[in-house]
Coordinates of C-alpha atoms in Angstrom, one line a residue:
X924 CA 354.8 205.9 99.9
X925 CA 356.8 202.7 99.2
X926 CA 357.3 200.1 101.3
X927 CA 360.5 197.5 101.0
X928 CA 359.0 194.1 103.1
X929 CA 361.7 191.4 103.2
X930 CA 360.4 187.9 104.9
X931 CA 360.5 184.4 104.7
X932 CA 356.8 184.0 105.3
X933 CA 355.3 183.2 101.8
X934 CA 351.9 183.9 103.8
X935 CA 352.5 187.3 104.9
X936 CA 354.5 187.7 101.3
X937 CA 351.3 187.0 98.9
X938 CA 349.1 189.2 101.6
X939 CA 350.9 192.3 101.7
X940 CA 353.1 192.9 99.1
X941 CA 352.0 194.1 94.9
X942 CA 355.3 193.0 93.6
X943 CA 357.8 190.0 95.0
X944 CA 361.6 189.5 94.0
X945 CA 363.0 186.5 94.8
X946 CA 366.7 186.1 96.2
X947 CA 368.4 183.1 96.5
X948 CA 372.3 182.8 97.6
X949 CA 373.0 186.7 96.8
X950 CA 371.4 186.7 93.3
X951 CA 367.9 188.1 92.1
X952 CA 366.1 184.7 90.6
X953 CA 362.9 186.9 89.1
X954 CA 360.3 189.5 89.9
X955 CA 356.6 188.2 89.7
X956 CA 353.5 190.5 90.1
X957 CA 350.4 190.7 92.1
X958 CA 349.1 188.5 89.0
X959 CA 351.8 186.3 89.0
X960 CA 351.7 185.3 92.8
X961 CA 351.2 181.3 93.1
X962 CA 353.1 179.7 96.3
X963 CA 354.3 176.6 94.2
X964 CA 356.1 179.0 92.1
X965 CA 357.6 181.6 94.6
X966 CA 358.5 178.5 96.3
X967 CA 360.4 176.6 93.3
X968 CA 362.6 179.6 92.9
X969 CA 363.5 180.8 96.5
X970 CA 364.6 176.9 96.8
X971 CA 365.8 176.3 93.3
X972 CA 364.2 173.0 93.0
X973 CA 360.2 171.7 93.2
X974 CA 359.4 171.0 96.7
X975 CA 357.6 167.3 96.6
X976 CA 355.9 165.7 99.5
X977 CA 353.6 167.2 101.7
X978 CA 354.3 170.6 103.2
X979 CA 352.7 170.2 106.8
X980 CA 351.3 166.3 108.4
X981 CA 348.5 165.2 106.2
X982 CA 346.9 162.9 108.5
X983 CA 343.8 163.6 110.8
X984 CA 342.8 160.9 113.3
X985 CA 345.9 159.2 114.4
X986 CA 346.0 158.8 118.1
X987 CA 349.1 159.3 120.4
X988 CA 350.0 155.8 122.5
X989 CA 349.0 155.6 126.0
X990 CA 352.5 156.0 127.4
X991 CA 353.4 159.6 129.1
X992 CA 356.4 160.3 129.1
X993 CA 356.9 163.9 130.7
X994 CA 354.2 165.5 132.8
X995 CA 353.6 168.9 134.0
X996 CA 352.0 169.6 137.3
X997 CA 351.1 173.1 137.7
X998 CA 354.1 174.4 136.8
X999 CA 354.8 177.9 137.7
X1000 CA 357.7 179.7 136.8
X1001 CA 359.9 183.2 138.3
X1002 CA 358.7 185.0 135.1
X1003 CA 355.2 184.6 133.6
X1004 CA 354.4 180.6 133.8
X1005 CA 351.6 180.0 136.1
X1006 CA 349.6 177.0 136.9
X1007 CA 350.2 174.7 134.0
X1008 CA 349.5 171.2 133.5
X1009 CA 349.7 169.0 131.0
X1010 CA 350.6 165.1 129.8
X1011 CA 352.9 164.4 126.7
X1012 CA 352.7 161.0 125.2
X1013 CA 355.2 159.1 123.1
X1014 CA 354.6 159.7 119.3
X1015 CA 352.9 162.6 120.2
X1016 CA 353.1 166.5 118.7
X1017 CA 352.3 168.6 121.3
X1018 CA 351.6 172.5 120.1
X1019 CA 352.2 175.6 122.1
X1020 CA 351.0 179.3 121.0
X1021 CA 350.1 182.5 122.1
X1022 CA 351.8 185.8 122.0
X1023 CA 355.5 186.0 121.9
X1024 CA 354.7 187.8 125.6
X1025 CA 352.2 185.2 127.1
X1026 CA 354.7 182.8 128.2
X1027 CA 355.4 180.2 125.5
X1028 CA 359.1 180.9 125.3
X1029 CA 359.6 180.5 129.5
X1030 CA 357.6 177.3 129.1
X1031 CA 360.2 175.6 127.0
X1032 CA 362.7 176.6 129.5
X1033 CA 360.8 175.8 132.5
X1034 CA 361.0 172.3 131.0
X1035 CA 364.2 171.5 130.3
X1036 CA 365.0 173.2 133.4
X1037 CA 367.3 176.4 132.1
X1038 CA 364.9 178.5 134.1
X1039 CA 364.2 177.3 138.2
X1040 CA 360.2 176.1 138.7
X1041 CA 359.2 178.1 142.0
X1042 CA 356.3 175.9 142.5
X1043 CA 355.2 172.6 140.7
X1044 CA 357.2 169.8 138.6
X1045 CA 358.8 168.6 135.5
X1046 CA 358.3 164.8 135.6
X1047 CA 359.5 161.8 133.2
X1048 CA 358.4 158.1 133.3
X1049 CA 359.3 156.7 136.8
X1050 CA 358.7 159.5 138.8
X1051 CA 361.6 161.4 137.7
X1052 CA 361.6 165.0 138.5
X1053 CA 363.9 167.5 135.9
X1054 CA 365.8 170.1 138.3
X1055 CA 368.8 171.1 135.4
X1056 CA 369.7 170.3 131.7
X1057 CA 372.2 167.9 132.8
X1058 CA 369.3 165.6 134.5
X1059 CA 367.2 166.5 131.5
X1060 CA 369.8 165.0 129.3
X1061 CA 370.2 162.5 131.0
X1062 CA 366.9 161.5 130.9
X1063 CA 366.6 161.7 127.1
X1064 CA 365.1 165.3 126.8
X1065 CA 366.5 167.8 124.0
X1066 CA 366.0 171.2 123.9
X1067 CA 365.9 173.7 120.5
X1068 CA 366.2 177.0 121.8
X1069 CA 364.6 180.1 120.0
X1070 CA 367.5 181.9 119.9
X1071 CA 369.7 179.5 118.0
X1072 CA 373.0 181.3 117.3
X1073 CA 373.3 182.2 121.4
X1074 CA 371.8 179.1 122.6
X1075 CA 371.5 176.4 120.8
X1076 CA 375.0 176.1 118.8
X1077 CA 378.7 176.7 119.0
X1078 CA 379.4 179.3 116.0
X1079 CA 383.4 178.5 116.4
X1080 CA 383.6 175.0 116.9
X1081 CA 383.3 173.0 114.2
X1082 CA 379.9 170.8 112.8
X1083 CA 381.7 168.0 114.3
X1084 CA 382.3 169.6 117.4
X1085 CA 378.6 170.8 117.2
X1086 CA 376.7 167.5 116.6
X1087 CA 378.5 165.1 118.6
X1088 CA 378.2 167.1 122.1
X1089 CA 375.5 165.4 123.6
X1090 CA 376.7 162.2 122.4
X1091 CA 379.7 162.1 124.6
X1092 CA 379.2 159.8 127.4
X1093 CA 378.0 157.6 124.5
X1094 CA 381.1 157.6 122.8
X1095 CA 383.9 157.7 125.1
X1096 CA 386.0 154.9 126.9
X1097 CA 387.2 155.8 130.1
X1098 CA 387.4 159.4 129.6
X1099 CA 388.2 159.7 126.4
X1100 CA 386.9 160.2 122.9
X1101 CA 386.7 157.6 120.9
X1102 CA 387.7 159.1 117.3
X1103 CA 386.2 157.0 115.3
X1104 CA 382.6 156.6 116.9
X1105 CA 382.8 160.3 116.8
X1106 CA 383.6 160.8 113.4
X1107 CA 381.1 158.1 112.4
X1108 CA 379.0 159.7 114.0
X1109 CA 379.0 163.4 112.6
X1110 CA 378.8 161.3 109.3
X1111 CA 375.4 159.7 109.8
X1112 CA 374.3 163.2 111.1
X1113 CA 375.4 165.1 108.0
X1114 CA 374.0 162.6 105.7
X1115 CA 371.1 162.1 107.5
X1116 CA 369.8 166.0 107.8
X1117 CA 371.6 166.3 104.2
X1118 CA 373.3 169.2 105.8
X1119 CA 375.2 171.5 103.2
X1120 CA 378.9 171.8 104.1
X1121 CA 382.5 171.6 102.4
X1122 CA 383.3 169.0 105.4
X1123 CA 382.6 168.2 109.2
X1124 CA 385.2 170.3 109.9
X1125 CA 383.8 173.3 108.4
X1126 CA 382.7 176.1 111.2
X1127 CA 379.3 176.2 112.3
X1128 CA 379.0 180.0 111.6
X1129 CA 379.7 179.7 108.0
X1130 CA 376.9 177.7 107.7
X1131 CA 373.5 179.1 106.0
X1132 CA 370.9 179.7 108.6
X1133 CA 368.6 176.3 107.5
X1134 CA 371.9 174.2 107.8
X1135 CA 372.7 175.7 111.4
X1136 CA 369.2 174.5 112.4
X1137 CA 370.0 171.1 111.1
X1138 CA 373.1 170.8 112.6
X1139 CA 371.2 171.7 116.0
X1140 CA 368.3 169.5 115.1
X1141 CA 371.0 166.3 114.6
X1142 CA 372.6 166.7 117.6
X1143 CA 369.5 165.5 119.2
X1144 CA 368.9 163.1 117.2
X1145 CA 372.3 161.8 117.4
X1146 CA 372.1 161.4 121.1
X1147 CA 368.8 159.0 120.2
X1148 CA 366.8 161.7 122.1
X1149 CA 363.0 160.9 122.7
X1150 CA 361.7 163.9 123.9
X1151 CA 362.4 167.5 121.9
X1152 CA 361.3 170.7 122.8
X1153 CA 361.1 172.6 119.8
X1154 CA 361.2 176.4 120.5
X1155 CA 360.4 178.1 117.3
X1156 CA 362.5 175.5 115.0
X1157 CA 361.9 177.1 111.6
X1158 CA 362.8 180.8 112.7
X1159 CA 364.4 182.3 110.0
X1160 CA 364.8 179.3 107.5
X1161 CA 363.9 179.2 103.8
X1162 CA 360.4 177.5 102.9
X1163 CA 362.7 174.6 101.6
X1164 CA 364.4 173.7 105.2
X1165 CA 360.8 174.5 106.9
X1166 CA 359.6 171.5 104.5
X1167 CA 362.3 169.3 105.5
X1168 CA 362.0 169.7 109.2
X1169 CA 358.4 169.5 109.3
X1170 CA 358.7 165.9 107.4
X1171 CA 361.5 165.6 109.6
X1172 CA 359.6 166.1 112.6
X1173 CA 356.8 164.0 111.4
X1174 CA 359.3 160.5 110.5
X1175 CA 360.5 161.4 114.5
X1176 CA 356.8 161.4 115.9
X1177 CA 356.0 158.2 114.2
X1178 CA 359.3 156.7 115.2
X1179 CA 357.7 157.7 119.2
X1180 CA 359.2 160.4 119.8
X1181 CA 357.4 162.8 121.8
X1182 CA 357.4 166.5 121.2
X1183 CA 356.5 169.8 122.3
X1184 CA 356.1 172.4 119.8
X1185 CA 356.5 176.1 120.5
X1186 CA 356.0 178.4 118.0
X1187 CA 354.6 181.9 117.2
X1188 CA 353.1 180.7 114.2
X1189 CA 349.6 179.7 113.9
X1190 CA 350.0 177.9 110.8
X1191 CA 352.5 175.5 111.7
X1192 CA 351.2 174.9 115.0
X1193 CA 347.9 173.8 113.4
X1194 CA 349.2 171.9 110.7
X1195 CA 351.9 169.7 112.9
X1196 CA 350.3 169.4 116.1
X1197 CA 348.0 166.6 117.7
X1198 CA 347.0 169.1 120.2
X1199 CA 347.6 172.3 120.6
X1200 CA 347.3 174.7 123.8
X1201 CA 347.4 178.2 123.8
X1202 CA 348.8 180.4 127.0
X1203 CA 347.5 183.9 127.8
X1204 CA 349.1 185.9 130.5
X1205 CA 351.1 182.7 131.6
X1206 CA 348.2 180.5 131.7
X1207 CA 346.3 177.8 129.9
X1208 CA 343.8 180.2 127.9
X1209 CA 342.1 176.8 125.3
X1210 CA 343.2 173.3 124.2
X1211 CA 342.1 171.9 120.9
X1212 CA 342.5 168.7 119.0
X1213 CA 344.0 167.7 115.4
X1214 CA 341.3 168.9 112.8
X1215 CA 341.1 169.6 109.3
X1216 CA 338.0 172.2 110.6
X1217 CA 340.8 173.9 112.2

């Protein structure tokens, strides 16, 4: 029997399939065969360009800072979450995995506090405790949700619209928007992420998938946020985006920002995280450190 397997996974790609054909915006690049497969090359044409620079972080060694800055204590949740603890530190990459089922998902929304704690606590530097997104927000957390086009972005509104939300209080007088700061703004984001548009004023649902995710990675990063919550953040991007978050990620976690990484991806996990904790069933099932053993 034949089998037609479309992905993004370059991985799963070379493994499975005896013949790949490479799309890129609607057109068939070329066909390469089982011979054929090398992942520089099937990456150069689903990108259209060489990718330079390291794919995943290429250091082993570096230690996080001393300072927490968020905390779990045996956080349990309405759903699957049960009894988890840990510390995130500033410049820190902090990995979660498991099965899409075991609880990883729930966690990032226990966190920012979408979803209500039934026993334990969220807390920042200071004591703080998060109870809502607001506080979280507030308190210089971000959030990337998994399910991006629902949750994480505004598919009418504008990029504008879209990027300077969180930014607000920042950038109004008395009430009111200041136009300029905004539209500066949204500038420095778009050039920043080198996100792919006619305009700032262009829809967010026109966008291609990779330049939705920027768009919802520069909010954050316009509102000079310090701790993200990543939740799956290269879902269904092209190996070309996944690049440039990944050394996006990395220029944030030097920078001290600290992160929490959820992904169902084993690969990524181990190549971007510092540590990296896996739930089972809701629960802490191993921890493990940076390694090139890994």
């Amino acid at each position: 029997k034949g089998v037609i397997f479309i992905s993004h996974d370059l991985d799963e790609l070379i493994h499975i399939c005896t013949i790949i054909t490479v799309l890129r915006d609607g057109d068939i690049i070329g066909t390469l065969t089982k011979e054929q497969f090398a992942p520089d090359t099937i990456k150069t044409m689903m990108v259209g360009r060489e990718l330079k620079g390291h794919y995943y972080r290429a250091d082993y060694g570096e230690e996080a800072g001393e300072q927490v800055v968020l905390r779990a204590r045996h956080l349990t949740g309405a759903e699957i979450v049960e009894d988890v603890s840990f510390e995130l530190r500033a410049g820190e990459i902090l990995g979660f995995g498991g099965l899409s089922s075991g609880g990883i998902h729930e966690l990032g929304r226990l966190l920012f506090g979408l979803d209500k704690v039934i026993y334990g606590s969220v807390e920042l530097e200071g004591g703080v405790k998060v109870t809502d997104p607001a506080m979280a927000v507030k308190h210089g957390l971000g959030y990337v949700s998994k399910n991006r086009d629902e949750e994480a972005i505004m598919l009418q509104a504008t990029i504008r619209n879209n990027a300077v939300l969180p930014s607000l209080p920042r950038l109004s007088r008395k009430g009111l928007i200041a136009p300029k700061r905004e539209k500066t703004l949204a500038e420095e984001i778009i050039r920043d992420l080198r996100i792919k548009c006619q305009s700032m004023e262009q829809l967010v649902g026109l966008l291609s998938g990779g330049n939705k995710q920027k768009v919802v990675f520069g909010k954050w990063i316009g509102r000079r946020t310090r701790i993200l919550i990543l939740d799956c953040p290269t879902r269904g991007v092209d190996v070309g985006v996944k690049q440039a978050m990944y050394q996006l990620m990395d220029r944030l976690r030097r920078e001290g920002c600290a992160i929490v990484l959820i992904s169902e991806e084993l690969p990524e996990l181990i190549g971007m995280s510092d540590r990296l904790i896996i739930l089972k069933n809701g629960k802490i099932s191993g921890e493990f450190k940076r390694s090139p053993d890994l």
